[in-house]
XYZ file of C-alpha atoms in Angstrom:
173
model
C 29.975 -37.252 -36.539
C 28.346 -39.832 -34.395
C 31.098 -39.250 -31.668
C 31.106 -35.142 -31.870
C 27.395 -35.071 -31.499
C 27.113 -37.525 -28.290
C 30.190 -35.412 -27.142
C 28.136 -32.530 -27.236
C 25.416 -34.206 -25.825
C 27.377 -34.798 -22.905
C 28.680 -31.648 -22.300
C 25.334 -30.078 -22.707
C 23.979 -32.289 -20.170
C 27.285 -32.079 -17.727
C 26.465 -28.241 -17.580
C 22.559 -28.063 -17.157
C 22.674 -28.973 -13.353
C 25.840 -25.813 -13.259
C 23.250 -23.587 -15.027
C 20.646 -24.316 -12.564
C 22.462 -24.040 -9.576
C 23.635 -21.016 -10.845
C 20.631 -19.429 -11.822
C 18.871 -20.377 -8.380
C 21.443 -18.960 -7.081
C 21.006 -15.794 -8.578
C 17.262 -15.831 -7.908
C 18.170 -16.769 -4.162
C 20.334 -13.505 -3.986
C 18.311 -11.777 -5.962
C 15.031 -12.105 -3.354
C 17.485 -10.980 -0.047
C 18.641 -8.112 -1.991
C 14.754 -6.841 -2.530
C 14.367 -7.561 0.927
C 17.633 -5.595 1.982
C 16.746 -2.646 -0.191
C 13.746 -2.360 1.336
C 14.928 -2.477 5.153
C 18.030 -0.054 3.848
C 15.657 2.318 2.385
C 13.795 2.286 5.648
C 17.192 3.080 7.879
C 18.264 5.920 5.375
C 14.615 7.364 5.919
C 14.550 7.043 9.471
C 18.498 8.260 9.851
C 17.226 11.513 8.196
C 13.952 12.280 9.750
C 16.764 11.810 13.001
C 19.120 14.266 11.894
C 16.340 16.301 11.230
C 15.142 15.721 14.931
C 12.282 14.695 13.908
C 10.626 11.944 16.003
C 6.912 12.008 14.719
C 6.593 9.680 12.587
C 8.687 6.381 11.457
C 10.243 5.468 8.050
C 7.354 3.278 6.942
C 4.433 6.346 7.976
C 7.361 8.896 6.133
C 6.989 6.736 2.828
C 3.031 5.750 3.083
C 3.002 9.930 3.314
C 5.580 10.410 0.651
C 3.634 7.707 -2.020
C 0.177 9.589 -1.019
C 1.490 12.519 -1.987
C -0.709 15.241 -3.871
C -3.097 12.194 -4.527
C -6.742 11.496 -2.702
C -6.362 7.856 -2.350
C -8.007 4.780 -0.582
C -6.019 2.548 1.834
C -6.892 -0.415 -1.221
C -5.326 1.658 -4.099
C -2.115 1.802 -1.734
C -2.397 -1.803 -1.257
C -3.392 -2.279 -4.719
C -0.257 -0.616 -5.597
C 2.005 -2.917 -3.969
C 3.459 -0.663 -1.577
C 2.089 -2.431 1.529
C -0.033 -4.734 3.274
C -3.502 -4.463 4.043
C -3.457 -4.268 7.605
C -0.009 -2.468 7.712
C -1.908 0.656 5.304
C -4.894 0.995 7.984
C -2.864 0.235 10.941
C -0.373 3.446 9.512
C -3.298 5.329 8.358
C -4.967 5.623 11.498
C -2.139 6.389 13.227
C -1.215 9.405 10.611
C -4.982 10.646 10.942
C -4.731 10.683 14.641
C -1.596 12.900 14.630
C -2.788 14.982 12.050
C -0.797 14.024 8.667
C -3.617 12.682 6.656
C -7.412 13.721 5.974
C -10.129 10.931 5.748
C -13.383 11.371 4.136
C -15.924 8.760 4.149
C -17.131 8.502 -0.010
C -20.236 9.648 -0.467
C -21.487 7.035 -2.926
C -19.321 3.782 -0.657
C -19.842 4.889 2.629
C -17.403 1.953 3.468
C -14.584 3.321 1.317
C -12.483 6.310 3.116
C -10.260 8.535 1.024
C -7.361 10.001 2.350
C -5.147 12.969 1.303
C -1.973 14.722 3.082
C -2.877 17.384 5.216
C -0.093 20.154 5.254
C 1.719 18.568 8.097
C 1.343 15.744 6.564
C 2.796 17.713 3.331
C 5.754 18.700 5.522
C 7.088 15.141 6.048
C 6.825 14.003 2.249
C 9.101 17.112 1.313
C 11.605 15.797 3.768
C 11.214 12.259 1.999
C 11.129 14.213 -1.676
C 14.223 16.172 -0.598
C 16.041 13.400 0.353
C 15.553 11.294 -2.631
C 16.767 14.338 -4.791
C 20.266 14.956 -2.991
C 20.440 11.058 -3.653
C 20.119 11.825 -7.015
C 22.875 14.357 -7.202
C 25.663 11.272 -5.672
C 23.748 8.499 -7.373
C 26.230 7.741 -10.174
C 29.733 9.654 -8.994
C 29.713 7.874 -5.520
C 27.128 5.141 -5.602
C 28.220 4.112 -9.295
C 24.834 3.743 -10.380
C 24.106 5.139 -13.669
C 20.683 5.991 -15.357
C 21.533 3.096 -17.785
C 21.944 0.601 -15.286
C 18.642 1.871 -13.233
C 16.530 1.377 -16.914
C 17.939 -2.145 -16.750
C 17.337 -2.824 -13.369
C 13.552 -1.267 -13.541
C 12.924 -3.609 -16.773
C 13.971 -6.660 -14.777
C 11.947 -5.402 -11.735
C 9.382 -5.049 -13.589
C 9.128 -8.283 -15.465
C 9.524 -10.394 -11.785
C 6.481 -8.316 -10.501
C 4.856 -9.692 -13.410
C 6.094 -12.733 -12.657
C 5.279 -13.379 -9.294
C 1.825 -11.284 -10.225
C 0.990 -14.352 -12.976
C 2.145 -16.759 -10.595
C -0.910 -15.070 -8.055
C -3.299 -14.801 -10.603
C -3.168 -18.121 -12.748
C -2.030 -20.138 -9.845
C 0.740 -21.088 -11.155
C-alpha cells in the first residue's frame, strides 16, 4: 500500500507544474482574447459607420453613445461602469457635446457633476450601433457557431474574473 500511495504521490506531484503551466496558459490567452474582442468590436463598428458613409464620429464615441443610450448619466457612472477610462469618457464627451450628439446639464444640487443624455443626433448613431448588434444576432449561432448556451457560460465566467480582478482592486490583493 506503502508503494501505491508514494506512486501516487509522485504522479500527483509530476503533474502539478503541467497543470500550472497549463492553466497560465489559459489565463495568458484568455487576457489577449479580451483585449482582441475589444479592438475587433471597435473595427466591426467603425467598418459599418463606413459603409454607412458615415465619418462623424469613431467606434469608441459610436459605443460611449450606444451605452448612454435613453439614460441621463454622468461621465463617473460610465466610468463606474467599466466601460472606459476616466479621461477617455470626458475627452469623448466633450467632443460628442461639441458636435452635437450629447446634452450636458450642470446638476443643480453638485454643480461639479454634469449629466449627459443623447440628443437626437446623437440618438441617430446608437440606432446604427443597436441595428448592427441585432443583424449580429440573426448569424450569431448558424455562421459564427455561437450559441445562447455557450454565451450564458461565457457571461458567468466573465463575470466571475470582473469580480476577480474587482477583489483583487479592492482588498489589495
Amino acid at each position: 500500500m506503502g508503494l501505491a500511495m508514494n506512486v501516487a504521490l509522485k504522479i500527483g506531484a509530476e503533474e502539478s507544474p503541467v497543470e500550472e503551466k497549463d492553466l497560465k496558459s489559459s489565463y495568458i490567452g484568455s487576457l489577449k482574447l479580451i483585449e482582441q474582442l475589444h479592438r475587433l468590436l471597435l473595427d466591426v463598428i467603425k467598418d459599418e459607420f463606413e459603409r454607412l458613409g458615415r465619418t462623424d464620429v469613431n467606434s469608441i464615441q459610436a459605443l460611449l453613445l450606444y451605452n448612454i443610450g435613453d439614460d441621463e448619466v454622468t461621465a463617473g457612472e460610465l466610468t463606474g461602469r467599466g466601460y472606459y477610462l476616466g479621461s477617455n469618457v470626458s475627452y469623448n464627451l466633450k467632443k460628442l457635446v461639441q458636435a452635437g450628439f450629447v446634452n450636458h446639464q450642470r446638476s443643480t444640487t453638485d454643480r461639479r457633476s454634469v449629466r449627459v443624455s443623447l440628443t437626437e443626433k446623437g440618438r441617430e448613431v446608437s440606432d446604427v450601433v443597436n441595428r448592427l448588434f441585432e443583424r449580429q444576432l440573426g448569424s450569431l449561432e448558424q455562421v459564427g457557431g455561437v450559441a445562447h448556451d455557450d454565451l450564458e457560460r461565457l457571461n458567468k465566467s466573465m463575470f466571475r474574473l470582473q469580480r476577480f480582478w474587482s477583489d483583487q482592486i479592492r482588498y489589495q490583493l
